[in-house]
Structure formats: C-alpha cells, structure tokens
GROMACS .gro file of C-alpha atoms in nm:
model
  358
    1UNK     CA    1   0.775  -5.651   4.657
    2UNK     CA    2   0.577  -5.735   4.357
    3UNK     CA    3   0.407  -5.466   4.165
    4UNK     CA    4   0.037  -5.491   4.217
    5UNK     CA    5  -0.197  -5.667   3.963
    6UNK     CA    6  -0.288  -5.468   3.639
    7UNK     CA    7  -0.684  -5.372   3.635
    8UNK     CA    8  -0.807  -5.510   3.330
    9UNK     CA    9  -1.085  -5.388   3.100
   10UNK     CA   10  -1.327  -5.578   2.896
   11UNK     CA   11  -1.142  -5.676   2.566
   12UNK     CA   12  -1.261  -5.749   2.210
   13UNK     CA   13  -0.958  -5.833   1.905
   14UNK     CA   14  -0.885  -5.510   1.759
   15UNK     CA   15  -0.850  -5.555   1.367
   16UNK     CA   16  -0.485  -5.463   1.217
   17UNK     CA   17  -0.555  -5.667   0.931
   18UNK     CA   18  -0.762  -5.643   0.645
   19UNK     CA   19  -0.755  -5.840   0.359
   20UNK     CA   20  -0.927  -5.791   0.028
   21UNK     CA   21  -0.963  -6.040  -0.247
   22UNK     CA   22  -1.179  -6.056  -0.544
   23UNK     CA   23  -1.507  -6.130  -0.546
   24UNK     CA   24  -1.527  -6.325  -0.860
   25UNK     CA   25  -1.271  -6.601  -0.762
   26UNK     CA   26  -1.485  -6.798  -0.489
   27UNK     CA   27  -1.144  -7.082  -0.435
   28UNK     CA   28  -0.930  -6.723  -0.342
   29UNK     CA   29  -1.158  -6.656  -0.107
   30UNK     CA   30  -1.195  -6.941   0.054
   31UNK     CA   31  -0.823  -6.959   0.131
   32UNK     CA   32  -0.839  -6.618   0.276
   33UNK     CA   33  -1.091  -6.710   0.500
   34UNK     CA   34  -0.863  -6.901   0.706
   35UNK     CA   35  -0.531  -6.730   0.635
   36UNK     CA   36  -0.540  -6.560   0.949
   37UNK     CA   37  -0.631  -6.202   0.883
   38UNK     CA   38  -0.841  -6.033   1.131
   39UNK     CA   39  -1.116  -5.945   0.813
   40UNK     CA   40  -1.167  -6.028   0.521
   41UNK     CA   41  -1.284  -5.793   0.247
   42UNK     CA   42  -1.488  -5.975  -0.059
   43UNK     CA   43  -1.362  -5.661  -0.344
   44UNK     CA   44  -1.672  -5.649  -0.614
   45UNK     CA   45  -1.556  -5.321  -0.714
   46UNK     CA   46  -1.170  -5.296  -0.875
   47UNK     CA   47  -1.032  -5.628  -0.860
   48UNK     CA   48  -1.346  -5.765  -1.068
   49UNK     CA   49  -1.358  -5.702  -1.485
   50UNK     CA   50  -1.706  -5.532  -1.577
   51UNK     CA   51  -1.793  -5.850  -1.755
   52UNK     CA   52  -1.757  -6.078  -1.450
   53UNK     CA   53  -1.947  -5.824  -1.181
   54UNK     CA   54  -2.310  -6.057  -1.169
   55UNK     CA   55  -2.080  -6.381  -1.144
   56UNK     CA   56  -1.905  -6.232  -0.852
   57UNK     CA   57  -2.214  -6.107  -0.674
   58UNK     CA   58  -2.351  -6.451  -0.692
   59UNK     CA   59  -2.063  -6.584  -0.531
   60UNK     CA   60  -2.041  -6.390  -0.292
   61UNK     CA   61  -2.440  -6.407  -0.205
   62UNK     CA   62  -2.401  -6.784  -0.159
   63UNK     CA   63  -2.074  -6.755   0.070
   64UNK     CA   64  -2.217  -6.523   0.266
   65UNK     CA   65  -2.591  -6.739   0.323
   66UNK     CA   66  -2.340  -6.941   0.540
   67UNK     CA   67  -2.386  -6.761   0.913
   68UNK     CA   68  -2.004  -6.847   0.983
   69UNK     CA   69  -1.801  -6.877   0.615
   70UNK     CA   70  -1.499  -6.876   0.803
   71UNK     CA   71  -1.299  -6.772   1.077
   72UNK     CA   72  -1.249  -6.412   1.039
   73UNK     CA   73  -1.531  -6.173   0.998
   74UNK     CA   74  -1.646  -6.077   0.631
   75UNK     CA   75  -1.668  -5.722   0.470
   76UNK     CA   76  -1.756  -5.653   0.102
   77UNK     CA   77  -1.660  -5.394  -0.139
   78UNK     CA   78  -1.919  -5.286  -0.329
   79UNK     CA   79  -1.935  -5.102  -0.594
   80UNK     CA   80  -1.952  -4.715  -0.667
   81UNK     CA   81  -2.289  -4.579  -0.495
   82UNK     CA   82  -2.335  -4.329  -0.787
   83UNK     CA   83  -2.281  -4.640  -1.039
   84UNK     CA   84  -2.541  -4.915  -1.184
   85UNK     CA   85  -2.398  -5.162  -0.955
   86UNK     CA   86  -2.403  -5.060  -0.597
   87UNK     CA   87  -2.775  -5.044  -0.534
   88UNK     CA   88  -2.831  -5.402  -0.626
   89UNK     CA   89  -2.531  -5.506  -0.477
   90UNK     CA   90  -2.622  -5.370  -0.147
   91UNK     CA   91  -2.984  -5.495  -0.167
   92UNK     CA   92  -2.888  -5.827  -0.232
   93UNK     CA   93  -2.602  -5.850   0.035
   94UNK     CA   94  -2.756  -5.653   0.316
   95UNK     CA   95  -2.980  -5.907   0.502
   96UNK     CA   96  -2.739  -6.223   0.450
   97UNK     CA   97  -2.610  -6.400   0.820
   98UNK     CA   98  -2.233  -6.429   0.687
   99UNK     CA   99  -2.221  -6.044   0.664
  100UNK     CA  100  -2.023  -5.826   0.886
  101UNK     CA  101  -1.985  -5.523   0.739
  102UNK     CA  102  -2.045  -5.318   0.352
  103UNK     CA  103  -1.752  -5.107   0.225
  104UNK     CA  104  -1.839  -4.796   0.040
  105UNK     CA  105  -1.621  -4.697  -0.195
  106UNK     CA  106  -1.552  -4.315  -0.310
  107UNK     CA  107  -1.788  -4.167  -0.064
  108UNK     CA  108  -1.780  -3.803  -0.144
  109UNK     CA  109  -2.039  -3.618   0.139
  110UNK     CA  110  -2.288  -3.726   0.391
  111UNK     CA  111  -2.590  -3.769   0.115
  112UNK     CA  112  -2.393  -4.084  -0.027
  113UNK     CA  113  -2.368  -4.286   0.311
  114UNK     CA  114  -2.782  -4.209   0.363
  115UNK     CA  115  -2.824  -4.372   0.051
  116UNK     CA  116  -2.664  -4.698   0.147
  117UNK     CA  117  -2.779  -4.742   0.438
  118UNK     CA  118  -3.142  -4.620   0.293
  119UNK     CA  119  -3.105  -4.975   0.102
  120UNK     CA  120  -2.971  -5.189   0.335
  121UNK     CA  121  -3.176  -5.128   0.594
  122UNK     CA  122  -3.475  -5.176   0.349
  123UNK     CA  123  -3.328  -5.528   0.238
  124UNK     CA  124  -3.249  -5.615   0.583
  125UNK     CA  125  -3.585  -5.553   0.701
  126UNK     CA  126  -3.798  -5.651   0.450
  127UNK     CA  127  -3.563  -6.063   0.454
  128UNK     CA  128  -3.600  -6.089   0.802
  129UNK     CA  129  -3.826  -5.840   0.995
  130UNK     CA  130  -3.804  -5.783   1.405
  131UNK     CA  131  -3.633  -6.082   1.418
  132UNK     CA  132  -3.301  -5.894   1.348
  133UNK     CA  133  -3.377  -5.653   1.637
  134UNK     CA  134  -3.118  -5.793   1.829
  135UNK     CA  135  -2.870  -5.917   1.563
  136UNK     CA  136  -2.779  -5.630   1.453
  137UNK     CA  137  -2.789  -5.348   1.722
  138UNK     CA  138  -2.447  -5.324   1.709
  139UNK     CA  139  -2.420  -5.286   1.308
  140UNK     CA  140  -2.310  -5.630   1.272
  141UNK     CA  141  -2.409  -5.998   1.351
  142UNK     CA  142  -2.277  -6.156   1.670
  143UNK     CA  143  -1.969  -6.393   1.684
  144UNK     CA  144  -1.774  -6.575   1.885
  145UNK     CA  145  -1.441  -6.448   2.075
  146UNK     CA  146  -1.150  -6.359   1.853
  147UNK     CA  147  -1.393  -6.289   1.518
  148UNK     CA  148  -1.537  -6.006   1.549
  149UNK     CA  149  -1.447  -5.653   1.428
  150UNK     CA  150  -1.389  -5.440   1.815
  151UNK     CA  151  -1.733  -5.294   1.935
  152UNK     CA  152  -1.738  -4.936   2.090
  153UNK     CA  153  -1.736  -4.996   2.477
  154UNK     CA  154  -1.714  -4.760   2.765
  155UNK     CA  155  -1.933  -4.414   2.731
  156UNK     CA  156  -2.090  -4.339   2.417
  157UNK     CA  157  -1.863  -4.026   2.227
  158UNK     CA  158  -2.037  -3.656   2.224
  159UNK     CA  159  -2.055  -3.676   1.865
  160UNK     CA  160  -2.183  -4.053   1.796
  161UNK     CA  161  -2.431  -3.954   2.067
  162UNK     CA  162  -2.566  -3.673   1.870
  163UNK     CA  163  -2.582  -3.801   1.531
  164UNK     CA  164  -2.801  -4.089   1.678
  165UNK     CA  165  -3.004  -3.865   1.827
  166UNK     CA  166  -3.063  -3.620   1.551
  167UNK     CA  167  -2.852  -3.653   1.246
  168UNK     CA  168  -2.992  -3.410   1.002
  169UNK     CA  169  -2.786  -3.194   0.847
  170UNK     CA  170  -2.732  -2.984   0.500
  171UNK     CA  171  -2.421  -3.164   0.323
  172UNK     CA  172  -2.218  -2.999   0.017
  173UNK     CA  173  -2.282  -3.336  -0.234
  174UNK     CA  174  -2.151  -3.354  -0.592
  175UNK     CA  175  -2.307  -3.423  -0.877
  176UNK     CA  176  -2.226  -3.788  -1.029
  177UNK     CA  177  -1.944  -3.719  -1.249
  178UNK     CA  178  -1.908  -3.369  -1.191
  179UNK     CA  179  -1.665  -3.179  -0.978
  180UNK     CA  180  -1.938  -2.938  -0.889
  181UNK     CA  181  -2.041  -2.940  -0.527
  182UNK     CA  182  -2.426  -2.842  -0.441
  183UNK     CA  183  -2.579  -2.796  -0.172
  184UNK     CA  184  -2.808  -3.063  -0.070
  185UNK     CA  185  -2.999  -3.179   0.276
  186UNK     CA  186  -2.884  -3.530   0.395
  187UNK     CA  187  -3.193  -3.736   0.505
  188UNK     CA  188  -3.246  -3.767   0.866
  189UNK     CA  189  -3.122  -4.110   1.022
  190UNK     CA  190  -3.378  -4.275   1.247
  191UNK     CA  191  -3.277  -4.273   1.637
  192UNK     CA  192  -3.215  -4.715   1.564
  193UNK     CA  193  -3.153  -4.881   1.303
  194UNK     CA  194  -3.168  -5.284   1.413
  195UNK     CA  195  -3.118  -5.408   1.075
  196UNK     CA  196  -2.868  -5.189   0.913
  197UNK     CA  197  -2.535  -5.332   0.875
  198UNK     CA  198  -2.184  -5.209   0.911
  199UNK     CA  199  -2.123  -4.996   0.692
  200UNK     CA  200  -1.766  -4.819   0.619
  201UNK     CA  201  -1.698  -4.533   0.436
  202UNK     CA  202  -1.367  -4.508   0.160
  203UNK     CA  203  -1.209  -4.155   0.109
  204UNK     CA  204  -1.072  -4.131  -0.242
  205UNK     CA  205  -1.170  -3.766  -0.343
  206UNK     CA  206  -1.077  -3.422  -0.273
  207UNK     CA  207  -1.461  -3.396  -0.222
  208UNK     CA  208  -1.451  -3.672   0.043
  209UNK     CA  209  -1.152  -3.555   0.213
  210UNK     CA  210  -1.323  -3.234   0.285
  211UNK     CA  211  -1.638  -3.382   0.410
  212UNK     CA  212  -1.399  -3.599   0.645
  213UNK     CA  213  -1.553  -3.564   0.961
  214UNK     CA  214  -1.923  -3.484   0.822
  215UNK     CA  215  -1.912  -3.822   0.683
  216UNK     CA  216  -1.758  -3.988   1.000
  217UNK     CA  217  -2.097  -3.852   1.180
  218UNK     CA  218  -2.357  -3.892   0.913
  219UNK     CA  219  -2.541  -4.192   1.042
  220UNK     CA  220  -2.533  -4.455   1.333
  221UNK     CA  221  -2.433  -4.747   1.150
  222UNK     CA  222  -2.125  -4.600   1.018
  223UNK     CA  223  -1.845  -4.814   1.167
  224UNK     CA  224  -1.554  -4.654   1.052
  225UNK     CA  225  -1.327  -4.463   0.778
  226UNK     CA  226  -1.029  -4.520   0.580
  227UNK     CA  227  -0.857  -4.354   0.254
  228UNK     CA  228  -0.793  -4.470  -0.103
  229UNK     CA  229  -0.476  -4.326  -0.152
  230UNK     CA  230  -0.431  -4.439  -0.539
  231UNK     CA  231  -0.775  -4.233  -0.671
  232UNK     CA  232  -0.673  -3.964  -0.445
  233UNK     CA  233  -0.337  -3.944  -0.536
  234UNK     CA  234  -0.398  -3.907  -0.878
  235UNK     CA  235  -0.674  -3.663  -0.841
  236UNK     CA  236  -0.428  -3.435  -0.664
  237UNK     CA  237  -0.137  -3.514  -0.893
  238UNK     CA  238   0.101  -3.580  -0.599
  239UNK     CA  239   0.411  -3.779  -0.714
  240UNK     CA  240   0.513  -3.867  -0.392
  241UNK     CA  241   0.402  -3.989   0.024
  242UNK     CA  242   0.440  -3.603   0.124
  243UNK     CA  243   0.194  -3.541  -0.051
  244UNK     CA  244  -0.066  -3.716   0.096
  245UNK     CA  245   0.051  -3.622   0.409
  246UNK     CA  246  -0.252  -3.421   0.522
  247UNK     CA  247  -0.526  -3.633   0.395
  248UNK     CA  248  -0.372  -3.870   0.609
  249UNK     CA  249  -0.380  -3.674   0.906
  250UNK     CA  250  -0.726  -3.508   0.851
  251UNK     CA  251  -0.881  -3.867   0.805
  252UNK     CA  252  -0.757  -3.993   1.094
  253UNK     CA  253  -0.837  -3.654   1.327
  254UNK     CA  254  -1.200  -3.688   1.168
  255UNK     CA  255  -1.231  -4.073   1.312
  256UNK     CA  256  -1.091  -4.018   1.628
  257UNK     CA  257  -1.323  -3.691   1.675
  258UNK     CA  258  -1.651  -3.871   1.568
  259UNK     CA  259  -1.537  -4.163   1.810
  260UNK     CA  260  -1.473  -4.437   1.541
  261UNK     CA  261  -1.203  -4.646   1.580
  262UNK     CA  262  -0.854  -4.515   1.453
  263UNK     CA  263  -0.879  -4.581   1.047
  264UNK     CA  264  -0.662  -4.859   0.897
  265UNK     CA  265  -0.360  -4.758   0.651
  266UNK     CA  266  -0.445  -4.792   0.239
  267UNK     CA  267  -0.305  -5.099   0.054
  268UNK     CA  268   0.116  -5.091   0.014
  269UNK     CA  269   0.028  -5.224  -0.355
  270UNK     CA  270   0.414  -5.380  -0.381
  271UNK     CA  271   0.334  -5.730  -0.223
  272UNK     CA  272   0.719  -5.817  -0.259
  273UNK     CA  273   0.860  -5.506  -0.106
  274UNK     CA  274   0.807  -5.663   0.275
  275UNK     CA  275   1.077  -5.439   0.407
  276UNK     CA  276   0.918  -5.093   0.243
  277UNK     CA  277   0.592  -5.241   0.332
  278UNK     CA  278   0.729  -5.202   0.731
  279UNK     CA  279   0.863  -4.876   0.679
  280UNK     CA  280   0.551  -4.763   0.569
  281UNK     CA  281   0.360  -4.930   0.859
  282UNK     CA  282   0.578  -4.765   1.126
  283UNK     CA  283   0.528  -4.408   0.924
  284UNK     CA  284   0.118  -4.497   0.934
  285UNK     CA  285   0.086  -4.565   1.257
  286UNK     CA  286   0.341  -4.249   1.378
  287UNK     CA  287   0.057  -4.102   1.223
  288UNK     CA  288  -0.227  -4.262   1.416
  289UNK     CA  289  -0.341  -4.546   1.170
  290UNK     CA  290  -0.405  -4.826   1.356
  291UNK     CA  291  -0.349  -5.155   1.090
  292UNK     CA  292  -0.412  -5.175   0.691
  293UNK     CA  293  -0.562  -5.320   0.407
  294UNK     CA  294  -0.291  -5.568   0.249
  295UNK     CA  295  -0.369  -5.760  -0.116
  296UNK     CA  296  -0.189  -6.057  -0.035
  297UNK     CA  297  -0.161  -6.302   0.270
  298UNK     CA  298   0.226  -6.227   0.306
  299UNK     CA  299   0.177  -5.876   0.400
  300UNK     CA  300  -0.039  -5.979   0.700
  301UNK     CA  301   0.251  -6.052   0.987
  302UNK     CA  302   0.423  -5.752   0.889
  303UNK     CA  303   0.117  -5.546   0.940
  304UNK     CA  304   0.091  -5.708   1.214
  305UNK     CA  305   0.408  -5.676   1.378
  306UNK     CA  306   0.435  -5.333   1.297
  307UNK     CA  307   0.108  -5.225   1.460
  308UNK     CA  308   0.145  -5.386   1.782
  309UNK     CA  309   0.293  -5.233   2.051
  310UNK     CA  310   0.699  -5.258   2.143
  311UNK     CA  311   0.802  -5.444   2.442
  312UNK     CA  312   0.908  -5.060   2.604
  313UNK     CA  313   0.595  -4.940   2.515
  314UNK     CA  314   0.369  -5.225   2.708
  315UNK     CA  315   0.604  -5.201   3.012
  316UNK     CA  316   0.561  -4.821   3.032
  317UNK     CA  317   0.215  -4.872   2.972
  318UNK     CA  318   0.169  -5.080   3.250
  319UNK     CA  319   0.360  -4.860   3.483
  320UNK     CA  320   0.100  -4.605   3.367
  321UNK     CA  321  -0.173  -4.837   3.428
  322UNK     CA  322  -0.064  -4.929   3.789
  323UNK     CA  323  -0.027  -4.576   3.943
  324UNK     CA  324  -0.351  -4.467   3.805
  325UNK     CA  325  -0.516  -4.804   3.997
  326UNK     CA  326  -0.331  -4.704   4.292
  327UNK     CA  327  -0.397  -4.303   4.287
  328UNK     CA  328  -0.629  -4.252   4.090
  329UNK     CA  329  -0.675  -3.901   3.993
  330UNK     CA  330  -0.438  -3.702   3.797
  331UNK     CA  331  -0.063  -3.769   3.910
  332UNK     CA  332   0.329  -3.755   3.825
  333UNK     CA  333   0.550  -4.071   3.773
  334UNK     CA  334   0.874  -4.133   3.931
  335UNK     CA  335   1.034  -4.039   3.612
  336UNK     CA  336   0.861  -3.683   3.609
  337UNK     CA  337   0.591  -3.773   3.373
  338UNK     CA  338   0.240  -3.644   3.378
  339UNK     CA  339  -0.064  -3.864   3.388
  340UNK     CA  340  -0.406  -3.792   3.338
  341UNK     CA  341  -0.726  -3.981   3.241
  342UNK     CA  342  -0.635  -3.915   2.880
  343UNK     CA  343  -0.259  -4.076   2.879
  344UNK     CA  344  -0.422  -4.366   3.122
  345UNK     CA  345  -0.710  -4.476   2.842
  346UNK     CA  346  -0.404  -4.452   2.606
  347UNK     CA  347  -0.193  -4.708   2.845
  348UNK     CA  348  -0.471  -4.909   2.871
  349UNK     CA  349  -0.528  -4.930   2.470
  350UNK     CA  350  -0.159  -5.060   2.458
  351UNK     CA  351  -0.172  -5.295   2.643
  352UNK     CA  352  -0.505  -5.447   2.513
  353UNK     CA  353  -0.314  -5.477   2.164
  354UNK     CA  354  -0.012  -5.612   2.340
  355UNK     CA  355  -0.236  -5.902   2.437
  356UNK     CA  356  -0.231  -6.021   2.057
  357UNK     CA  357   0.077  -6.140   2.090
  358UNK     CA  358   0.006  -6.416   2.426
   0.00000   0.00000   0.00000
C-alpha cells in the first residue's frame, strides 16, 4: 500500500544565497543579476574606494528605477549609519521600485535601526504617498514566484507581535566612535509602516552582539540579522573559528526568538578554497545558519548544496510529516521517536527546502 499523500503548505523560495558585489561597477552587477543567486546585494559600503562612493550611488539609483533589474531580488549595502554617507544613501534609495531590501551595516543597539528606518520611510513616503500602501506592507515590493526573499506565513511570533504593537523601549547606544555605551530611549515605531522597506541589520561589534535580540525586535520592518565576522573578529582579537563560536550562536538564538528567519552565514572570503568553503557551510548550518553571503558566483552551488537538506533527512521528514496528517496530536514513530508540533513544523521546513532541488 502506498503511503498517503504529503499535506503541503503554502511555499515561497527560501534564500541560501546572497551575493554582494560592488556598487561602483554597474557591468558586475549586471552579470550577477542573472547568475542565479537567490539575492543580490549592491555593496556601497567596503567594496567601494571613498573617492568612487557618489559614482556608485548613482549607479545604483538608476538600476534600481527599473521595477524588475533582474531576476533575483535586490538588497543594498549602505553605508555606516553613524557616517556622512548612510543618510543620503538611504534617502535616495528608499522609495525606488527595483528595491527589495537596505542592509545596515555595524548596527550597534536598537537607536541605530530607528534611525534608518526614520529616513526611509520619510523618502518612501514623501516619492510616492498612499500609493505604496499596499506595495510595501510586507517590507518589500511584490514579485513574481521564485524572486522574492520568503515572507513570514502562518501565526504572527509573540515577539514580532509586540514590537508592532508597541515597540518603545530604553536601548544601551554608543556614542559614534566611542566604546562608551549610554543609555538612550529608542523612538517608538508606528503600529504600520506601508512604505518602509526591508531593512536588515549587520552584527560586527561587541556592542551589537550584546544588543542581539533587542535589535532583532526593534521595529516592524526589520527583516532579518546576520554577523560580520571580519570587524568582529578583530575587535575581539580571536585568531581562530572557536572563537567566534558564541556570537554565532547568540545571533542566531536572537533571530529565531524574535521570529526572523534563521540568519545567513558571513562571507568565506577564500573564493578558491571551494572544499573549506563546504566545510564551513556544513559547520554553519550545524549551527542553525540557514545559507550565506558569498563574493563570487562560484561559491553559490556550494552554498547551495550544503544548505539543502540530505536525501535521509527529506525521507525522515516526510515520514514525520505523514503520521502527524494521519494522527495528529502528539505521537511516537515506529522507530521510537517522539513527535510533537515543534519537530512536525521542523519536518515540514525540510522538506519545503528539499523542493529546491525538483
């Protein structure tokens, strides 16, 4: 006898892979538009010299007045939000059709992501008005099947609930430049905010690590968090992966626990090492990362690869899968296994991955 049909949920392409490239180098990122990474991240921050910023805002301005520049969703790296650059940046970028999400590097506290959002939402509102009311209710424009960066579905998490609701709070913020931490209140978000995009927050301070999960709930259009391992790294002075070990861990505990999506892995910044590149993937996501940043197109399929889910691992997802449909409730496997509701959303997050590879 056949095993029964698997229930199926409502499924959006979960993003492994994202791919920066510099701002300032329009024919680059043209070719990474279509080089089959799941987004692509438009870097005006690092990978641009000082004295070719304004050229690569401009560029990317103009890609990104095209509603669809390509087939994969684009991000953009701004730069620092206690710099000269970011405001402008952000202003300028905010209300454009092609955008799908702002990066924000070296976010240290809660204050810092209020800010941002403080100017997009002003730029966003003031280019297009109500008419973005529905574009953007879900922090980013709308796209076709296969584009877009995964939305939230299913019951809204206790603590993105909250913050959306009422997301005052007093934040520890430091001084630009300082190590100091003071104490200072972060602005209250409003209950919606239609026209503010995407916005994702970068770890790359002790600061920031510590203000993990404050950050993670400081406003509604906060998408998601990740780490910059090489400023953190050398703020800590760790010589080696153990190191980082717990920053790791804590960012991805504070995602999961403010409901964002599980944070990608930091750039593998050897694009030739393919094979250490793997290793690292499979350490990542033992961890609970769920894809990475990569700096060239050859790192995508073994980002890839390593992120989805084994053969074993779909089929014992599925059997998961088809006793809960059957059940229901909170049951044991042939095999002595213990399933609740928890284990079954896991199971069922498998094998929407697994479908990546049909």
């Amino acid at each position: 006898m056949s095993p029964a049909p698997l229930p199926r949920e409502p499924s959006a392409r979960t993003p492994l892979t994202w791919l920066y490239v510099p701002g300032d180098r329009p024919e680059v990122v043209a070719k990474a538009l279509d080089c089959g990474a799941d987004v692509v991240v438009v870097d005006l921050e690092d990978a641009v010299a000082p004295d070719r910023k304004d050229r690569a805002l401009r560029a990317t301005a103009e890609l990104l007045s095209d509603p669809a520049p390509g087939t994969a969703p684009v991000h953009v790296r701004v730069n620092a939000l206690d710099g000269p650059l970011a405001e402008t940046e952000i202003r300028t970028l905010a209300a454009l059709p092609g955008l799908a999400g702002l990066r924000l590097p070296k976010v240290q506290g809660p204050a810092d992501i209020h800010r941002a959002a403080g100017w997009a939402t002003t730029a966003a509102g003031s280019a297009a008005g109500p008419v973005l009311t529905g574009r953007l209710a879900t922090g980013r424009r709308a796209r076709t099947p296969g584009t877009a960066v995964a939305p939230r579905t299913g019951t809204t998490h206790p603590a993105r609930a909250a913050r959306t609701a009422h997301t005052a709070r007093t934040a520890r913020t430091a001084a630009p430049g300082t190590a100091t931490a003071t104490l200072a209140p972060a602005a209250p978000a409003p209950a919606a905010l239609p026209a503010t995009p995407a916005l994702y927050a970068l770890l790359e301070s002790a600061l920031g690590i510590e203000h993990a999960f404050a950050i993670a709930t400081a406003h509604p259009a906060l998408r998601g968090i990740a780490l910059g391992e090489a400023d953190l790294a050398t703020e800590l002075g760790v010589r080696d992966e153990a190191g980082l070990a717990w920053p790791r861990s804590r960012t991805v505990v504070a995602a999961r626990a403010a409901g964002l999506a599980p944070p990608p892995q930091s750039v593998y910044p050897d694009v030739a090492d393919l094979d250490g590149l793997a290793r690292s993937c499979a350490r990542g996501r033992a961890l609970g990362f769920l894809g990475r940043a990569a700096i060239h197109p050859r790192q995508l399929p073994v980002i890839e690869a390593a992120h989805l889910p084994s053969p074993e691992e779909v089929e014992a997802a599925a059997e998961i899968v088809r006793a809960a449909g059957a059940a229901g409730g909170a049951q044991a496997l042939p095999d002595g296994r213990f399933v609740d509701a928890a284990v079954v959303a896991g199971a069922r997050r498998v094998l929407s991955l697994a479908e990546r590879r049909s």
